[in-house]
Amino acid sequence: MERIQWNEYFMAQSQLLALRSTCTRLKVGATIVKDNRIIAGGYNGSVAGEAHCIDVGCYIENGHCIRTIHAEMNALLQCSKMGVSTEGSTVYVTHFPCIHCTKSLIQAGIKKICYAADYKNHPYAIQLLEQANIETEKIEFDPNDLMTYFMQS
């Protein structure tokens, strides 16, 4: 029986987290990994205790929903809250990070970003990642492919 590869495993975790998203515009999940261990996960959703987009609609300003905290930020904030260092970690994200999340990931010491789908890949975000020597890798991921692992058992 073939084992699932690490990249597939961690990206599957991010896809699963995205299912918890409360934003109706885009469901995003992020998993932060260090030494092949998951240290945090996040999805895009509202501030704790606040209304969710799925309940009251998105709060749009300048074409962006300002009601939600992005998945990457939620994962980073989880590490901060728990006192877990992200220095040298890898993040697996369902979509290429926005410019603001990119800056936060750089500042948090993330050394690699793996993503499944392109999404408004901002040229400045790409420039910043290159300048910071942060590796990016697009991982082809089809959740339906996971069924092959279940069928083997």
PDB file of C-alpha atoms in Angstrom:
ATOM      1  CA  MET A   1       0.000   0.000   0.000  1.00  0.00           C
ATOM      2  CA  GLU A   2       1.331   3.424  -0.976  1.00  0.00           C
ATOM      3  CA  ARG A   3       1.570   6.068   1.754  1.00  0.00           C
ATOM      4  CA  ILE A   4       0.390   9.603   1.213  1.00  0.00           C
ATOM      5  CA  GLN A   5       3.269  12.021   0.596  1.00  0.00           C
ATOM      6  CA  TRP A   6       3.956  14.762   3.161  1.00  0.00           C
ATOM      7  CA  ASN A   7       3.019  17.580   0.751  1.00  0.00           C
ATOM      8  CA  GLU A   8      -0.296  15.893  -0.029  1.00  0.00           C
ATOM      9  CA  TYR A   9      -0.945  15.212   3.647  1.00  0.00           C
ATOM     10  CA  PHE A  10      -0.369  18.801   4.768  1.00  0.00           C
ATOM     11  CA  MET A  11      -2.252  20.257   1.795  1.00  0.00           C
ATOM     12  CA  ALA A  12      -5.158  17.925   2.598  1.00  0.00           C
ATOM     13  CA  GLN A  13      -5.141  19.366   6.136  1.00  0.00           C
ATOM     14  CA  SER A  14      -5.388  22.869   4.667  1.00  0.00           C
ATOM     15  CA  GLN A  15      -8.233  21.819   2.382  1.00  0.00           C
ATOM     16  CA  LEU A  16     -10.034  20.355   5.392  1.00  0.00           C
ATOM     17  CA  LEU A  17      -9.519  23.566   7.370  1.00  0.00           C
ATOM     18  CA  ALA A  18     -10.969  25.567   4.458  1.00  0.00           C
ATOM     19  CA  LEU A  19     -14.233  23.697   4.975  1.00  0.00           C
ATOM     20  CA  ARG A  20     -14.567  25.602   8.293  1.00  0.00           C
ATOM     21  CA  SER A  21     -14.337  28.978   6.536  1.00  0.00           C
ATOM     22  CA  THR A  22     -17.221  31.325   7.179  1.00  0.00           C
ATOM     23  CA  CYS A  23     -16.572  33.676   4.239  1.00  0.00           C
ATOM     24  CA  THR A  24     -18.826  33.138   1.249  1.00  0.00           C
ATOM     25  CA  ARG A  25     -16.412  34.704  -1.254  1.00  0.00           C
ATOM     26  CA  LEU A  26     -13.472  32.302  -0.900  1.00  0.00           C
ATOM     27  CA  LYS A  27     -12.778  29.388   1.430  1.00  0.00           C
ATOM     28  CA  VAL A  28      -9.103  29.281   2.450  1.00  0.00           C
ATOM     29  CA  GLY A  29      -7.222  27.015   4.830  1.00  0.00           C
ATOM     30  CA  ALA A  30      -3.632  27.222   6.098  1.00  0.00           C
ATOM     31  CA  THR A  31      -1.462  24.740   7.981  1.00  0.00           C
ATOM     32  CA  ILE A  32       1.875  25.705   9.539  1.00  0.00           C
ATOM     33  CA  VAL A  33       4.367  22.855   9.724  1.00  0.00           C
ATOM     34  CA  LYS A  34       7.733  22.545  11.438  1.00  0.00           C
ATOM     35  CA  ASP A  35       9.884  19.412  11.199  1.00  0.00           C
ATOM     36  CA  ASN A  36       6.975  17.532   9.578  1.00  0.00           C
ATOM     37  CA  ARG A  37       4.725  18.343  12.536  1.00  0.00           C
ATOM     38  CA  ILE A  38       1.637  20.531  12.369  1.00  0.00           C
ATOM     39  CA  ILE A  39       2.032  23.440  14.781  1.00  0.00           C
ATOM     40  CA  ALA A  40      -1.068  25.459  13.790  1.00  0.00           C
ATOM     41  CA  GLY A  41      -3.968  25.690  11.420  1.00  0.00           C
ATOM     42  CA  GLY A  42      -6.346  28.419  10.387  1.00  0.00           C
ATOM     43  CA  TYR A  43      -9.185  29.304   8.057  1.00  0.00           C
ATOM     44  CA  ASN A  44     -10.662  32.609   6.995  1.00  0.00           C
ATOM     45  CA  GLY A  45     -13.406  33.720   9.311  1.00  0.00           C
ATOM     46  CA  SER A  46     -14.612  36.480  11.572  1.00  0.00           C
ATOM     47  CA  VAL A  47     -13.133  37.661  14.839  1.00  0.00           C
ATOM     48  CA  ALA A  48     -14.229  35.420  17.717  1.00  0.00           C
ATOM     49  CA  GLY A  49     -17.687  36.407  18.892  1.00  0.00           C
ATOM     50  CA  GLU A  50     -18.398  38.534  15.813  1.00  0.00           C
ATOM     51  CA  ALA A  51     -21.016  37.859  13.133  1.00  0.00           C
ATOM     52  CA  HIS A  52     -19.919  35.649  10.228  1.00  0.00           C
ATOM     53  CA  CYS A  53     -20.245  36.318   6.504  1.00  0.00           C
ATOM     54  CA  ILE A  54     -22.330  33.159   6.109  1.00  0.00           C
ATOM     55  CA  ASP A  55     -24.839  34.640   8.585  1.00  0.00           C
ATOM     56  CA  VAL A  56     -24.943  38.361   7.733  1.00  0.00           C
ATOM     57  CA  GLY A  57     -23.063  38.701   4.451  1.00  0.00           C
ATOM     58  CA  CYS A  58     -19.611  39.968   3.623  1.00  0.00           C
ATOM     59  CA  TYR A  59     -18.546  43.450   4.740  1.00  0.00           C
ATOM     60  CA  ILE A  60     -17.022  44.766   1.520  1.00  0.00           C
ATOM     61  CA  GLU A  61     -14.740  47.808   1.292  1.00  0.00           C
ATOM     62  CA  ASN A  62     -12.669  48.533  -1.808  1.00  0.00           C
ATOM     63  CA  GLY A  63     -13.484  45.088  -3.180  1.00  0.00           C
ATOM     64  CA  HIS A  64     -12.302  43.219  -0.064  1.00  0.00           C
ATOM     65  CA  CYS A  65     -14.215  41.600   2.769  1.00  0.00           C
ATOM     66  CA  ILE A  66     -12.969  43.286   5.930  1.00  0.00           C
ATOM     67  CA  ARG A  67     -15.082  41.078   8.212  1.00  0.00           C
ATOM     68  CA  THR A  68     -12.697  38.119   7.915  1.00  0.00           C
ATOM     69  CA  ILE A  69      -9.266  37.331   9.253  1.00  0.00           C
ATOM     70  CA  HIS A  70      -7.332  35.418   6.598  1.00  0.00           C
ATOM     71  CA  ALA A  71      -6.417  31.769   7.147  1.00  0.00           C
ATOM     72  CA  GLU A  72      -2.671  32.470   7.261  1.00  0.00           C
ATOM     73  CA  MET A  73      -3.148  35.184   9.881  1.00  0.00           C
ATOM     74  CA  ASN A  74      -5.372  32.941  11.988  1.00  0.00           C
ATOM     75  CA  ALA A  75      -2.700  30.227  11.931  1.00  0.00           C
ATOM     76  CA  LEU A  76       0.053  32.722  12.854  1.00  0.00           C
ATOM     77  CA  LEU A  77      -2.097  34.180  15.630  1.00  0.00           C
ATOM     78  CA  GLN A  78      -2.744  30.692  16.993  1.00  0.00           C
ATOM     79  CA  CYS A  79       1.033  30.209  17.282  1.00  0.00           C
ATOM     80  CA  SER A  80       1.386  33.595  18.953  1.00  0.00           C
ATOM     81  CA  LYS A  81      -1.396  32.835  21.415  1.00  0.00           C
ATOM     82  CA  MET A  82       0.167  29.494  22.340  1.00  0.00           C
ATOM     83  CA  GLY A  83       3.774  30.714  22.394  1.00  0.00           C
ATOM     84  CA  VAL A  84       4.903  28.520  19.496  1.00  0.00           C
ATOM     85  CA  SER A  85       7.758  29.763  17.294  1.00  0.00           C
ATOM     86  CA  THR A  86       7.163  29.821  13.534  1.00  0.00           C
ATOM     87  CA  GLU A  87      10.833  30.494  12.722  1.00  0.00           C
ATOM     88  CA  GLY A  88      11.925  28.208   9.876  1.00  0.00           C
ATOM     89  CA  SER A  89       8.454  26.747   9.328  1.00  0.00           C
ATOM     90  CA  THR A  90       6.557  25.920   6.155  1.00  0.00           C
ATOM     91  CA  VAL A  91       2.986  27.002   5.513  1.00  0.00           C
ATOM     92  CA  TYR A  92       0.582  25.037   3.315  1.00  0.00           C
ATOM     93  CA  VAL A  93      -2.200  27.242   1.963  1.00  0.00           C
ATOM     94  CA  THR A  94      -5.080  26.436  -0.330  1.00  0.00           C
ATOM     95  CA  HIS A  95      -4.506  29.718  -2.231  1.00  0.00           C
ATOM     96  CA  PHE A  96      -1.482  31.954  -2.856  1.00  0.00           C
ATOM     97  CA  PRO A  97      -1.313  34.428   0.070  1.00  0.00           C
ATOM     98  CA  CYS A  98      -2.427  38.031  -0.353  1.00  0.00           C
ATOM     99  CA  ILE A  99       0.144  40.806   0.004  1.00  0.00           C
ATOM    100  CA  HIS A 100      -0.709  41.416   3.684  1.00  0.00           C
ATOM    101  CA  CYS A 101      -0.464  37.743   4.619  1.00  0.00           C
ATOM    102  CA  THR A 102       2.760  37.469   2.621  1.00  0.00           C
ATOM    103  CA  LYS A 103       4.306  40.281   4.669  1.00  0.00           C
ATOM    104  CA  SER A 104       3.164  38.666   7.913  1.00  0.00           C
ATOM    105  CA  LEU A 105       4.508  35.248   6.905  1.00  0.00           C
ATOM    106  CA  ILE A 106       7.882  36.809   6.099  1.00  0.00           C
ATOM    107  CA  GLN A 107       7.977  38.640   9.444  1.00  0.00           C
ATOM    108  CA  ALA A 108       7.022  35.435  11.285  1.00  0.00           C
ATOM    109  CA  GLY A 109      10.071  33.611   9.902  1.00  0.00           C
ATOM    110  CA  ILE A 110       8.240  31.263   7.534  1.00  0.00           C
ATOM    111  CA  LYS A 111      10.823  29.850   5.118  1.00  0.00           C
ATOM    112  CA  LYS A 112       8.587  28.100   2.581  1.00  0.00           C
ATOM    113  CA  ILE A 113       5.090  28.638   1.226  1.00  0.00           C
ATOM    114  CA  CYS A 114       3.301  25.753  -0.484  1.00  0.00           C
ATOM    115  CA  TYR A 115       0.004  26.584  -2.149  1.00  0.00           C
ATOM    116  CA  ALA A 116      -2.530  24.701  -4.254  1.00  0.00           C
ATOM    117  CA  ALA A 117      -4.137  27.477  -6.307  1.00  0.00           C
ATOM    118  CA  ASP A 118      -3.032  30.784  -7.732  1.00  0.00           C
ATOM    119  CA  TYR A 119      -5.151  33.658  -6.468  1.00  0.00           C
ATOM    120  CA  LYS A 120      -4.367  37.227  -7.421  1.00  0.00           C
ATOM    121  CA  ASN A 121      -0.625  36.575  -6.976  1.00  0.00           C
ATOM    122  CA  HIS A 122       0.486  40.141  -6.304  1.00  0.00           C
ATOM    123  CA  PRO A 123       3.767  41.094  -8.033  1.00  0.00           C
ATOM    124  CA  TYR A 124       5.001  42.880  -4.896  1.00  0.00           C
ATOM    125  CA  ALA A 125       4.296  39.779  -2.790  1.00  0.00           C
ATOM    126  CA  ILE A 126       6.363  37.715  -5.223  1.00  0.00           C
ATOM    127  CA  GLN A 127       9.139  40.327  -5.116  1.00  0.00           C
ATOM    128  CA  LEU A 128       9.176  40.352  -1.307  1.00  0.00           C
ATOM    129  CA  LEU A 129       9.316  36.559  -1.153  1.00  0.00           C
ATOM    130  CA  GLU A 130      12.234  36.483  -3.576  1.00  0.00           C
ATOM    131  CA  GLN A 131      14.105  39.183  -1.625  1.00  0.00           C
ATOM    132  CA  ALA A 132      13.561  37.281   1.622  1.00  0.00           C
ATOM    133  CA  ASN A 133      14.746  34.018  -0.004  1.00  0.00           C
ATOM    134  CA  ILE A 134      11.475  32.328   0.822  1.00  0.00           C
ATOM    135  CA  GLU A 135      10.781  29.335  -1.349  1.00  0.00           C
ATOM    136  CA  THR A 136       7.342  29.017  -2.919  1.00  0.00           C
ATOM    137  CA  GLU A 137       5.981  25.825  -4.395  1.00  0.00           C
ATOM    138  CA  LYS A 138       2.710  25.284  -6.190  1.00  0.00           C
ATOM    139  CA  ILE A 139       1.436  21.842  -5.280  1.00  0.00           C
ATOM    140  CA  GLU A 140      -0.996  20.271  -7.681  1.00  0.00           C
ATOM    141  CA  PHE A 141      -3.732  19.012  -5.412  1.00  0.00           C
ATOM    142  CA  ASP A 142      -7.042  17.405  -6.244  1.00  0.00           C
ATOM    143  CA  PRO A 143      -8.997  16.345  -3.145  1.00  0.00           C
ATOM    144  CA  ASN A 144     -10.552  13.559  -5.225  1.00  0.00           C
ATOM    145  CA  ASP A 145      -7.097  11.955  -5.529  1.00  0.00           C
ATOM    146  CA  LEU A 146      -7.197  11.241  -1.793  1.00  0.00           C
ATOM    147  CA  MET A 147      -9.848   8.634  -2.440  1.00  0.00           C
ATOM    148  CA  THR A 148      -7.189   6.428  -4.046  1.00  0.00           C
ATOM    149  CA  TYR A 149      -5.525   6.066  -0.631  1.00  0.00           C
ATOM    150  CA  PHE A 150      -8.811   5.026   0.967  1.00  0.00           C
ATOM    151  CA  MET A 151      -9.507   2.521  -1.784  1.00  0.00           C
ATOM    152  CA  GLN A 152      -6.147   0.788  -1.121  1.00  0.00           C
ATOM    153  CA  SER A 153      -7.043  -0.266   2.412  1.00  0.00           C
TER     154      SER A 153
END
